[in-house]
mmCIF file of C-alpha atoms and ligand atoms in Angstrom:
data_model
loop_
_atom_site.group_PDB
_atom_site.id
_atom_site.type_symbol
_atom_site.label_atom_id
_atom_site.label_comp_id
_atom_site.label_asym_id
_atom_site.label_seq_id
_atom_site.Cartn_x
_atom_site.Cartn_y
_atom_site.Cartn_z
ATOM 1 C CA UNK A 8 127.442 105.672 85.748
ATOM 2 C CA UNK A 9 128.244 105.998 89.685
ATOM 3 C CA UNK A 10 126.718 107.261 91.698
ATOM 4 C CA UNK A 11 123.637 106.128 91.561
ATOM 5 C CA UNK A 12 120.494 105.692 93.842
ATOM 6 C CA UNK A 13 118.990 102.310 92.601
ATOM 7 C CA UNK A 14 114.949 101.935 92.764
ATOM 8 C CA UNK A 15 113.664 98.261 93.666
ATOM 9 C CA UNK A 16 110.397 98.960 91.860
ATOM 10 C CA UNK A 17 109.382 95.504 93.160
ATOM 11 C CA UNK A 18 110.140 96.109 96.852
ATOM 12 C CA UNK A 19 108.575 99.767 96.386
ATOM 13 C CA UNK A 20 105.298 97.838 95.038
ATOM 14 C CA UNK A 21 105.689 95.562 98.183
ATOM 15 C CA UNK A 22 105.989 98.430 100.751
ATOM 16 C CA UNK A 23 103.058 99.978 99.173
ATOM 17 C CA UNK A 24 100.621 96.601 99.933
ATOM 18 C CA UNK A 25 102.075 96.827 103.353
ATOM 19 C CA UNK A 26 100.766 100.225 103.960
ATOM 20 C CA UNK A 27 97.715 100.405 101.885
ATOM 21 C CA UNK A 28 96.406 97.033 104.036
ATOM 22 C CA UNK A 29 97.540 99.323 107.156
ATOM 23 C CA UNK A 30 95.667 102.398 106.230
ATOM 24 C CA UNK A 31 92.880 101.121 103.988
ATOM 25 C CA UNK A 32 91.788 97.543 105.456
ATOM 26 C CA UNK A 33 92.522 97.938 108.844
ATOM 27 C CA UNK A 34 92.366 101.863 109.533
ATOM 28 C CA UNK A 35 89.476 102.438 106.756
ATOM 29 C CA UNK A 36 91.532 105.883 105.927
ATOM 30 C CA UNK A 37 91.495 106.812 102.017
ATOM 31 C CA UNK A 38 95.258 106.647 101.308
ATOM 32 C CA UNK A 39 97.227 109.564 99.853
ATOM 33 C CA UNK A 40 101.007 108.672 98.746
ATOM 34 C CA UNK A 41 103.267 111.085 98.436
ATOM 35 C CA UNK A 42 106.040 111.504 96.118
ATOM 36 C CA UNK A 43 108.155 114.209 96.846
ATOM 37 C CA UNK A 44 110.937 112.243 98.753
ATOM 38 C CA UNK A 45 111.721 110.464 95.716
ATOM 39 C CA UNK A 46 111.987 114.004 93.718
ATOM 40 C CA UNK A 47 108.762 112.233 91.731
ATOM 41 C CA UNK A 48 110.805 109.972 90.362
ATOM 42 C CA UNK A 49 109.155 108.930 86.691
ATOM 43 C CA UNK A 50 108.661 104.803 87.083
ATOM 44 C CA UNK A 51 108.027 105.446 90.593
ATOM 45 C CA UNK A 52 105.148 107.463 89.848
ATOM 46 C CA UNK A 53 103.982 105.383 86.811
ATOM 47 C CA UNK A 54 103.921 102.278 89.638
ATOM 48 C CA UNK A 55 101.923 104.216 92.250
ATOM 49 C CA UNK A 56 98.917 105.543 89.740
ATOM 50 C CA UNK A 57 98.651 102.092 88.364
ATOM 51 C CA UNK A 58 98.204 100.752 91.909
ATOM 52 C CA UNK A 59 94.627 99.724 92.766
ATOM 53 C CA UNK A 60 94.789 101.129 96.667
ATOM 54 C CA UNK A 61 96.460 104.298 96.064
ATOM 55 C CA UNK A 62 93.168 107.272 95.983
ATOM 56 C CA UNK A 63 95.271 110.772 95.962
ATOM 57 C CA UNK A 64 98.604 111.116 94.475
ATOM 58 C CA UNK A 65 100.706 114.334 96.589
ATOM 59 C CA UNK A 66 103.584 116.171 96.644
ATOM 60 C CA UNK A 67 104.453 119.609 98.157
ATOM 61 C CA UNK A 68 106.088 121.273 94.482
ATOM 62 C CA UNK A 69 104.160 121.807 91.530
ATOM 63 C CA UNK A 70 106.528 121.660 88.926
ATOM 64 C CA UNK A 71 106.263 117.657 90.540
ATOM 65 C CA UNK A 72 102.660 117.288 90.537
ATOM 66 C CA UNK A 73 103.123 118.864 86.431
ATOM 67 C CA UNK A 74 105.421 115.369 85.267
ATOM 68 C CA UNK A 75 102.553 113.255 86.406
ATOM 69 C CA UNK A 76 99.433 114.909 86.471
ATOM 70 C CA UNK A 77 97.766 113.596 83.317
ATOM 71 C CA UNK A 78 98.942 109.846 83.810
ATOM 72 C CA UNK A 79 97.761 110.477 87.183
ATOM 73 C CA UNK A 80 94.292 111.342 86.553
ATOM 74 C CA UNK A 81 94.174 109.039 83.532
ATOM 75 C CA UNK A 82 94.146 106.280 86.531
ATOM 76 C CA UNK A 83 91.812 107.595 88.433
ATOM 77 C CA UNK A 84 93.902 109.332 91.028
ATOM 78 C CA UNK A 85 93.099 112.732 92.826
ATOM 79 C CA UNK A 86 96.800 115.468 92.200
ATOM 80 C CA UNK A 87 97.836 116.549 95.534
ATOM 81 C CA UNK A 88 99.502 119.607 96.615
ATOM 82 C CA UNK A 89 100.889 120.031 99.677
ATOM 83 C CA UNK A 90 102.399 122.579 100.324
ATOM 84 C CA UNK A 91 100.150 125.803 101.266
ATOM 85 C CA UNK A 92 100.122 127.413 97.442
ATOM 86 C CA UNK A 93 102.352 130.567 96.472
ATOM 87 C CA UNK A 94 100.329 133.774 95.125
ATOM 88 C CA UNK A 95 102.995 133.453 91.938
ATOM 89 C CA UNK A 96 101.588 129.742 91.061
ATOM 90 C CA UNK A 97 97.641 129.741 91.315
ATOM 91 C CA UNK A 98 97.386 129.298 88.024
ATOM 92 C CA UNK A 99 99.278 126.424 87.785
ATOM 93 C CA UNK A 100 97.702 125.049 90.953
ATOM 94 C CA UNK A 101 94.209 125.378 89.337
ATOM 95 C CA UNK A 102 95.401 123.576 86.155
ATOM 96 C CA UNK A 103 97.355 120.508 87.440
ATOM 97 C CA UNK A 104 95.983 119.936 91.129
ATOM 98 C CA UNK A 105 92.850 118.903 91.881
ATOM 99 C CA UNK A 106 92.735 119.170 95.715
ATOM 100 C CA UNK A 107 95.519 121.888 97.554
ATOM 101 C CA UNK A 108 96.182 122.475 101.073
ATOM 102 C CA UNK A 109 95.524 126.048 102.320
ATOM 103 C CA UNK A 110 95.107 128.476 105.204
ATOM 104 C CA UNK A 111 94.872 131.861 103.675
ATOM 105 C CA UNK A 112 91.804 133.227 102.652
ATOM 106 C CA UNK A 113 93.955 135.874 99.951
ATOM 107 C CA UNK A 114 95.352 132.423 98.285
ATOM 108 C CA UNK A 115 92.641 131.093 98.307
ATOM 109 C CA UNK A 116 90.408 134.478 96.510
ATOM 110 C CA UNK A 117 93.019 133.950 93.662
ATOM 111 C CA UNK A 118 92.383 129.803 93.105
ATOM 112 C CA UNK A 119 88.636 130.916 93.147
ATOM 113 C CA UNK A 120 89.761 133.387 90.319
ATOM 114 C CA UNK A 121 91.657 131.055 88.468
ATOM 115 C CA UNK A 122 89.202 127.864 88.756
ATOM 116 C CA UNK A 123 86.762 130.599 87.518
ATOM 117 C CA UNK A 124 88.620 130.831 84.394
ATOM 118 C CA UNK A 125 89.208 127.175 83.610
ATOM 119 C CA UNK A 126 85.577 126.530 84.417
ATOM 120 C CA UNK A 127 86.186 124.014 86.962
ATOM 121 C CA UNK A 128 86.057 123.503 90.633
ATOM 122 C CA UNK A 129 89.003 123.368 92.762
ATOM 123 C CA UNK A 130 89.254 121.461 96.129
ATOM 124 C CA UNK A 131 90.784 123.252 99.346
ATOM 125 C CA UNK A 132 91.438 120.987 102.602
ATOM 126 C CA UNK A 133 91.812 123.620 104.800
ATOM 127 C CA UNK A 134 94.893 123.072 107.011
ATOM 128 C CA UNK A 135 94.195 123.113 111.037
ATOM 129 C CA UNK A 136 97.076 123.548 113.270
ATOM 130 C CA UNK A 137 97.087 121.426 116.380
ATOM 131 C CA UNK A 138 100.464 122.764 117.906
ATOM 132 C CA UNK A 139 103.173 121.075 115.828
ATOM 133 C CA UNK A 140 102.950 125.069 115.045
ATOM 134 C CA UNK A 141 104.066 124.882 110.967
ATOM 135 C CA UNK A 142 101.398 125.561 108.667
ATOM 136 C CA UNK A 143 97.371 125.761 109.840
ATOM 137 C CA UNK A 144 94.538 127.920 111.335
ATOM 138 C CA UNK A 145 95.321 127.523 115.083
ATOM 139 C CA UNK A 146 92.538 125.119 116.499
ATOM 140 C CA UNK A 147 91.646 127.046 119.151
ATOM 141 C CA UNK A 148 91.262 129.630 117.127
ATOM 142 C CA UNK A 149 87.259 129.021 115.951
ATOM 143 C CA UNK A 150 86.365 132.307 114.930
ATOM 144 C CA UNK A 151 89.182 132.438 112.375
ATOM 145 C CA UNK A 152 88.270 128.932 111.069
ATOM 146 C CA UNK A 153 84.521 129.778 110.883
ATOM 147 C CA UNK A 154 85.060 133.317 109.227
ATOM 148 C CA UNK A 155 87.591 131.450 106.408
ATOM 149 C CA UNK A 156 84.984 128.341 106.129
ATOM 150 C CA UNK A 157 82.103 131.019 105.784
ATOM 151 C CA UNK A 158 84.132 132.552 102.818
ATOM 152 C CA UNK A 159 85.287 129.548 101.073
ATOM 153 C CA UNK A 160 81.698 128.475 101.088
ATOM 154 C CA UNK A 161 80.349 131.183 98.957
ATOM 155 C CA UNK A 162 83.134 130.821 96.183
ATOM 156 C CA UNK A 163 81.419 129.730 93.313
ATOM 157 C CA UNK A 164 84.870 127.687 91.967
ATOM 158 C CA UNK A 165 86.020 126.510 95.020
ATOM 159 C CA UNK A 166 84.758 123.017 97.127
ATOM 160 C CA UNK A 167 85.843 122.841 100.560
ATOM 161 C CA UNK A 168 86.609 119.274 100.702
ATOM 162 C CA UNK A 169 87.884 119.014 104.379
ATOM 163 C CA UNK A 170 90.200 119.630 106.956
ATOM 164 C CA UNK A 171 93.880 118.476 108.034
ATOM 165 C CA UNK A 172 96.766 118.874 109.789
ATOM 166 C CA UNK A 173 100.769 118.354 109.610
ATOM 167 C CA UNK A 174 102.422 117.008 112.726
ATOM 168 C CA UNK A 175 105.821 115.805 113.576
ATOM 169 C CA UNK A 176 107.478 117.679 110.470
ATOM 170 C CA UNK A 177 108.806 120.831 112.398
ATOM 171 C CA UNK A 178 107.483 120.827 115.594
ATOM 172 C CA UNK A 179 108.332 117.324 116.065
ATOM 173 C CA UNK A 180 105.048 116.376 118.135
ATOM 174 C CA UNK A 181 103.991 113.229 118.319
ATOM 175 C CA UNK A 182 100.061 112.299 116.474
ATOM 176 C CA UNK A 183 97.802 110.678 119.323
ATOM 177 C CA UNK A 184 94.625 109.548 119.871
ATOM 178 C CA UNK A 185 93.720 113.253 121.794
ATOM 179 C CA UNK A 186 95.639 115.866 119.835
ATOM 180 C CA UNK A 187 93.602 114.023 116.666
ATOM 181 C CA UNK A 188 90.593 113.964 118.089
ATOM 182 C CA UNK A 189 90.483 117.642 118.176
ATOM 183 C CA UNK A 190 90.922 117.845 114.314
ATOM 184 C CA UNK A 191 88.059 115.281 114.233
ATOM 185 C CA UNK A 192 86.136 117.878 117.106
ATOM 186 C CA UNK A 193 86.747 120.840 114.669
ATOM 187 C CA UNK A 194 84.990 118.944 111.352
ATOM 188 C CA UNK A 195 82.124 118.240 113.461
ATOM 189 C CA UNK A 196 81.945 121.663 114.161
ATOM 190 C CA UNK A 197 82.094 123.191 111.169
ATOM 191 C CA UNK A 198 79.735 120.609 109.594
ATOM 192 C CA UNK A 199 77.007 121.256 112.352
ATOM 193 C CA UNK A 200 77.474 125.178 111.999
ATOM 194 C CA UNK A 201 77.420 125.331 108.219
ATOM 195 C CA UNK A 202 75.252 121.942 107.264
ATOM 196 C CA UNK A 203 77.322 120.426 105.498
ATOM 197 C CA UNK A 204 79.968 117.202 105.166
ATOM 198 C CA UNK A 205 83.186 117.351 104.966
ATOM 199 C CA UNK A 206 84.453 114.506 102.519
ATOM 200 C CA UNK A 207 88.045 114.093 104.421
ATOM 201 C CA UNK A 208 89.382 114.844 107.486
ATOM 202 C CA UNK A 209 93.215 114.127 106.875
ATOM 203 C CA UNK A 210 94.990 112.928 110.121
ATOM 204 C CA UNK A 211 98.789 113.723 109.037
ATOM 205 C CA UNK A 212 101.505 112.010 107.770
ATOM 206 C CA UNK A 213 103.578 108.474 108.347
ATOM 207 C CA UNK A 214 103.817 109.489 111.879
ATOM 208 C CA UNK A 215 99.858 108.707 112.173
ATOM 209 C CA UNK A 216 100.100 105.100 110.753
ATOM 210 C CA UNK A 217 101.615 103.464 114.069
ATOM 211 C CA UNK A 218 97.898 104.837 115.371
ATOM 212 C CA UNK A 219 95.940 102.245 113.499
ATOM 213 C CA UNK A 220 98.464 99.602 114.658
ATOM 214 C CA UNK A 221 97.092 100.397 117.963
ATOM 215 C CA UNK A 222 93.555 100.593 117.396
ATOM 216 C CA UNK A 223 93.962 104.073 118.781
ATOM 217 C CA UNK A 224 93.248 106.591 115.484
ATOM 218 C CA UNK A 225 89.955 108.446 116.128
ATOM 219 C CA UNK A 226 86.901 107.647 114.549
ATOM 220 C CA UNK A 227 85.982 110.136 112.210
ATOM 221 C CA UNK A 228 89.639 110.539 110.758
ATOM 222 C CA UNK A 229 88.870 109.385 107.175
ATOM 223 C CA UNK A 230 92.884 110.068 105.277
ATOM 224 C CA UNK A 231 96.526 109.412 105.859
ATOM 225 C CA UNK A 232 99.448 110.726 103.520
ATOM 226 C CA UNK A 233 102.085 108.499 103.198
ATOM 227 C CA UNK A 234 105.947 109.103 102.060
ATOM 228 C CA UNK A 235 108.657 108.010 104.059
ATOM 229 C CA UNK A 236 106.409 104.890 105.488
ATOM 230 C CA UNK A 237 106.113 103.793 102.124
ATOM 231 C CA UNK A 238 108.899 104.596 100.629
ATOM 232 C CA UNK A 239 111.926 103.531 103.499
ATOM 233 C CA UNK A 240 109.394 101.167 106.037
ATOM 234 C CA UNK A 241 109.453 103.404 108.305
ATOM 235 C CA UNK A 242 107.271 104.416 111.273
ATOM 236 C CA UNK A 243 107.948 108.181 111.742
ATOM 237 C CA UNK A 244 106.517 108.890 115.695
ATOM 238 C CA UNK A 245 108.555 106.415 117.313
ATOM 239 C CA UNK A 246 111.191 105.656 114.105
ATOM 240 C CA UNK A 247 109.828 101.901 114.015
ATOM 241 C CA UNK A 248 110.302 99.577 110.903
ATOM 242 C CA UNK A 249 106.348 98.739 109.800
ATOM 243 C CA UNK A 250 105.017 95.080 109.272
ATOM 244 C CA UNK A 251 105.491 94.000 106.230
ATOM 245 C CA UNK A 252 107.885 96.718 105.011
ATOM 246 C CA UNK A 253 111.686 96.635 103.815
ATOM 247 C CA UNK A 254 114.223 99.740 103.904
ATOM 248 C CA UNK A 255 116.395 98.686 101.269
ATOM 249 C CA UNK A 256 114.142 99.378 98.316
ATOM 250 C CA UNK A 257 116.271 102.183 97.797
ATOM 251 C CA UNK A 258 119.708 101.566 97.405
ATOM 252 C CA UNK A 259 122.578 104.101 97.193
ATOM 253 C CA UNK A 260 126.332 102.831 94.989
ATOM 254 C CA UNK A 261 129.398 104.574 95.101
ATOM 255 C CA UNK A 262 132.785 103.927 93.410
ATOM 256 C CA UNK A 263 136.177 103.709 94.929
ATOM 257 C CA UNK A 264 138.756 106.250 93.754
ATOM 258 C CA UNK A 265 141.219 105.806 96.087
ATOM 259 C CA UNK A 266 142.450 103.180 98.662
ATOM 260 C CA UNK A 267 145.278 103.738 101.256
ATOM 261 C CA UNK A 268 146.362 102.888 104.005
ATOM 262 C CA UNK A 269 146.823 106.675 105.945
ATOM 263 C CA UNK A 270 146.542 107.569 109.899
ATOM 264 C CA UNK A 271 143.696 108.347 111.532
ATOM 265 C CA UNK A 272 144.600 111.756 113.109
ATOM 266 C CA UNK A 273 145.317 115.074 110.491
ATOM 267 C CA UNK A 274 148.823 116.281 111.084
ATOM 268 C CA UNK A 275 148.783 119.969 111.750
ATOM 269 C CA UNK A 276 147.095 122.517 113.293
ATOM 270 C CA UNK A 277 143.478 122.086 113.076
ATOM 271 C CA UNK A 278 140.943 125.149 111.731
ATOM 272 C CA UNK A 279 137.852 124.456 110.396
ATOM 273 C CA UNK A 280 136.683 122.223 107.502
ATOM 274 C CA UNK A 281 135.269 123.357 103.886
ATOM 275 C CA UNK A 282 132.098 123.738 105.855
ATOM 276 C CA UNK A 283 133.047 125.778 108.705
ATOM 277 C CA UNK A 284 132.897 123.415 111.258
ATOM 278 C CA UNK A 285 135.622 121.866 113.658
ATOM 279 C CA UNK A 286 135.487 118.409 112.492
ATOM 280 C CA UNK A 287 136.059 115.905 114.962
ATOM 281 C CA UNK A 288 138.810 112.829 114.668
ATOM 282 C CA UNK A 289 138.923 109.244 116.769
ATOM 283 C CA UNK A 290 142.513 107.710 116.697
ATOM 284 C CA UNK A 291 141.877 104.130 115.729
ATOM 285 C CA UNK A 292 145.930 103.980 114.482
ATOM 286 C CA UNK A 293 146.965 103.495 110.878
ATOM 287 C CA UNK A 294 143.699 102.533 108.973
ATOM 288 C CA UNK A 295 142.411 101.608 105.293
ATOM 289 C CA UNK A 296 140.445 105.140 104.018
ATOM 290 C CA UNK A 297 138.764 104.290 101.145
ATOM 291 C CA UNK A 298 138.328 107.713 99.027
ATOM 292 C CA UNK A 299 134.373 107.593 96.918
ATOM 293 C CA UNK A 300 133.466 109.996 94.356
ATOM 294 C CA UNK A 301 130.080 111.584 96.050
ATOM 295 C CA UNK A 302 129.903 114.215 98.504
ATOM 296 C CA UNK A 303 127.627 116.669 100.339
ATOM 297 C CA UNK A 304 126.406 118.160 96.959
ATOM 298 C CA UNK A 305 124.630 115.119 96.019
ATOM 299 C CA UNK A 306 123.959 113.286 99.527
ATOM 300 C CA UNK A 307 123.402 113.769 103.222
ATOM 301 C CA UNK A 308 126.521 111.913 104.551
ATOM 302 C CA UNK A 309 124.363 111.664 107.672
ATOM 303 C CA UNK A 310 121.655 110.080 106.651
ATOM 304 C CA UNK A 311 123.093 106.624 104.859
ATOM 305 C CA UNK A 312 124.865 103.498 106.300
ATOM 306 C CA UNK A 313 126.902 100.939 104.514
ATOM 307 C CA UNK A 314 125.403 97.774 103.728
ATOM 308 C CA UNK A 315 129.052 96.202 104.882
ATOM 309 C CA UNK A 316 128.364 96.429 109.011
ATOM 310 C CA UNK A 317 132.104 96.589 109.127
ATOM 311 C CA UNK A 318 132.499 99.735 107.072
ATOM 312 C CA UNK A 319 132.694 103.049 108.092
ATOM 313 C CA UNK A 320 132.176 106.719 107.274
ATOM 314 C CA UNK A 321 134.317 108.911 108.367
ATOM 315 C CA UNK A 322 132.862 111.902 106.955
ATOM 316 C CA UNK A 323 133.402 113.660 103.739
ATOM 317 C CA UNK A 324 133.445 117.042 101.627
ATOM 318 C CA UNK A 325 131.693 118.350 98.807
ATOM 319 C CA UNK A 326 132.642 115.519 96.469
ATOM 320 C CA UNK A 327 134.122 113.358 98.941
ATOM 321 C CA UNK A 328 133.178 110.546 101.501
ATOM 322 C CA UNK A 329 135.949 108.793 103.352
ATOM 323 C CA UNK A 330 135.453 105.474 104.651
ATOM 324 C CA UNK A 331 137.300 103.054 106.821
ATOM 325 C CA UNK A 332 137.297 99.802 105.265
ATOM 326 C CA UNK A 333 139.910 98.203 107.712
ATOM 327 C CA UNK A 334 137.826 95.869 109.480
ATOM 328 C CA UNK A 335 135.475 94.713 106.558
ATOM 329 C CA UNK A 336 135.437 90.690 105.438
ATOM 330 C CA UNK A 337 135.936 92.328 101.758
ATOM 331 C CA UNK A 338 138.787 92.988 100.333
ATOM 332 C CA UNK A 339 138.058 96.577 98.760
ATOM 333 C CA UNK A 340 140.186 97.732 95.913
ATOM 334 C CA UNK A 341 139.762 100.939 93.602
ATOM 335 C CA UNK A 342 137.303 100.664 91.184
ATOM 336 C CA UNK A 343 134.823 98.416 93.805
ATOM 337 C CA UNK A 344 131.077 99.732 94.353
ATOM 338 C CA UNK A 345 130.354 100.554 97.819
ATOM 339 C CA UNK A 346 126.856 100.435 98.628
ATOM 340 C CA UNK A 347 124.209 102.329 101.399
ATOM 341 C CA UNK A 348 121.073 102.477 102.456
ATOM 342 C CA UNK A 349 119.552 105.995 102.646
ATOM 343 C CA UNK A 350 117.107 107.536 105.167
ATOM 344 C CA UNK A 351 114.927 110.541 104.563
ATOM 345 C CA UNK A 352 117.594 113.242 103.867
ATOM 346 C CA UNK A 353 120.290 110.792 102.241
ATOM 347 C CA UNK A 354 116.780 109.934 99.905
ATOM 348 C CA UNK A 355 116.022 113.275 99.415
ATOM 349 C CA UNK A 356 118.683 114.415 98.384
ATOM 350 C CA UNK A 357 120.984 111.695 96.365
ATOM 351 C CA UNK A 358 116.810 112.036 94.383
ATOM 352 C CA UNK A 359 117.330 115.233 93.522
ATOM 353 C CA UNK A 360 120.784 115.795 92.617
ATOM 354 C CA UNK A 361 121.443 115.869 88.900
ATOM 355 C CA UNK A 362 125.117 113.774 89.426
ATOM 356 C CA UNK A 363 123.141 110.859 90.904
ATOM 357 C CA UNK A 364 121.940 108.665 88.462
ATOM 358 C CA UNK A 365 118.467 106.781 88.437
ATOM 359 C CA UNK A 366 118.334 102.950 87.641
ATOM 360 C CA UNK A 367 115.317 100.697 87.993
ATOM 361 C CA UNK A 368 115.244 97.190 89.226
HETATM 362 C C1 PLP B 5 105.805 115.694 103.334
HETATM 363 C C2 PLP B 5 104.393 115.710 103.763
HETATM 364 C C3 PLP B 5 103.720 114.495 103.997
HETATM 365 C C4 PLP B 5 104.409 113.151 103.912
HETATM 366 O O1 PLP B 5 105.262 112.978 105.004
HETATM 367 P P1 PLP B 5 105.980 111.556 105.306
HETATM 368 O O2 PLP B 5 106.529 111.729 106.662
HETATM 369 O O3 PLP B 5 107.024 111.381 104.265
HETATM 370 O O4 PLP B 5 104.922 110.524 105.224
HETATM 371 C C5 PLP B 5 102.387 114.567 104.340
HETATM 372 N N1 PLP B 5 101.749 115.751 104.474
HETATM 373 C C6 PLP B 5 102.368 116.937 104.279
HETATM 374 C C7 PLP B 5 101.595 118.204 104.449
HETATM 375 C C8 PLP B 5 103.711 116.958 103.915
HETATM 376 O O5 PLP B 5 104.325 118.133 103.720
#
């Protein structure tokens, strides 16, 4: 059935080598991958806990972490969470994660709680802000962080296992040699004032790995967490392809439902479209608009480009895209697959809509 997203498991396998010899060989960083751009996609998953390099397996939803959790363990591989927990699913957190990301000392009273019942010992990296300004104790902040470290310390089910931070997401800033160093600074300092040693000291996300490249990630960062890097090639500070990567491992198809030749410009007044906006037209004359059934419920029409160089998209509506086909070598008719590759949000989404179908290659 169309559409679908289809998974090269073998290029995904590929993209993973490329960035565990990054991270691992050359950076000496434990690597975490993370899943939740691919909506934890089942075979996905099952490919990533059998690979050797792969140390922590991560995503930022529970309910995610819960398909794979036992398969992911069974290999040897640390659950993730990344996503600062919710009061409402401690429990769940304590059962299926074995290492969450956190920066409130309430949240954290509750995972001590529910570890406590289990009988086991849940891991906290404890999240350090370094002005990307989403989640985190502020850096310069050290009373906070040594008040929180002082409590976690003296919670009989909880092992503070290190510290981290998230750049680039929200803020949009840029990981670099000083801004990580100061994460690096803070471990020190907490393991001098407390005497102890932290196991990692996570340096962010794929918009850390062009550091290693560069010989320029501190010493002393130990962990990078890895999506969109492996998962689409992709160097996230300065939007790079990385060595050894592809970006078609994931590969959107769409069917033709209708083919005409039309003009280029609405007739009529123009108001606004089905999403509010004042949509936007280029008069390239009488054209070929190729009509395929998928829309803005199941993709980001702004984050995918034809395969065809000489195709076009024009833009769409809920269950519409509308190409122009008029200058492509192939001779389109209805019925014909039109295919895309997807970046982060086309990915994200077109993963976790339930009208896009999954195939494995
Ligand atoms: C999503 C996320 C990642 C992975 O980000 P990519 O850019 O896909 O590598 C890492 N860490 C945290 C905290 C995240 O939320």
């Amino acid at each position: 059935m169309y559409p679908r997203l289809v998974i090269d498991l073998k290029k995904l396998h590929a993209n993973l080598d490329a960035v565990a010899g990054i991270t691992k060989e050359q950076g000496g960083c434990s690597l975490m991958i993370v899943t939740k751009g691919m909506c934890a996609h089942k075979e996905m998953c099952e490919m990533i806990a059998q690979h050797p390099a792969v140390d922590f397996m991560a995503d930022s939803r529970v309910a995610n972490i819960k398909t794979y959790a036992d398969f992911a363990r069974a290999n040897g591989k640390k659950t993730t969470l990344l996503r600062i927990p919710m009061h409402a699913e401690v429990a769940d957190v304590a059962k299926y994660v074995d290492l969450s990301f956190n920066s409130e000392l309430s949240t954290i009273r509750l995972l001590n709680e529910e570890a406590g019942k289990l009988g086991v010992k849940h891991n906290i990296l404890l999240m350090i802000d370094l002005g990307d300004l989403r989640e985190g104790i502020f850096y310069q902040n050290e009373d906070l962080i040594f008040e929180t470290v002082e409590e976690i310390l003296s919670m009989e089910h909880i092992n503070l296992y290190g510290v981290g931070v998230n750049l680039t997401c929200y803020g949009a800033i840029i990981p670099k040699n000083d801004n990580l160093s100061n994460l690096v600074a803070v471990a020190r300092k907490i393991e001098d004032k407390f005497g102890i040693k932290l196991e990692m000291v996570s340096g962010g996300n794929s918009s850390s790995i062009y550091l290693i490249g560069k010989g320029e990630l501190p010493e002393g960062i130990t962990n990078l967490r890895l999506g969109e890097s492996f998962l689409l090639g992709n160097d996230t500070a300065y939007g790079e392809k990385l060595p050894g990567t592809c970006s078609d491992a994931l590969v959107l198809e769409a069917q033709i439902v209708e083919l005409k030749e039309k003009p280029s410009l609405p007739i009529g007044e123009v108001g606004v479209d089905a999403f509010g906006q004042k949509p936007y037209y280029e008069d390239r004359g009488i054209i070929k608009r190729a009509i395929i059934a998928i829309g803005k419920q199941d993709t980001d029409i702004d984050s995918m480009e034809p395969l065809d160089p000489k195709v076009d998209i024009l833009g769409g509506s809920s269950d519409h895209i509308i190409l122009d086909v008029t200058k492509s070598d192939t001779e389109y008719k209805v019925g014909d697959i039109v295919q895309f590759v997807v970046g982060y949000g086309g990915m994200l989404k077109t993963a976790t809509s339930p009208y896009v179908e999954k195939v494995c290659r």
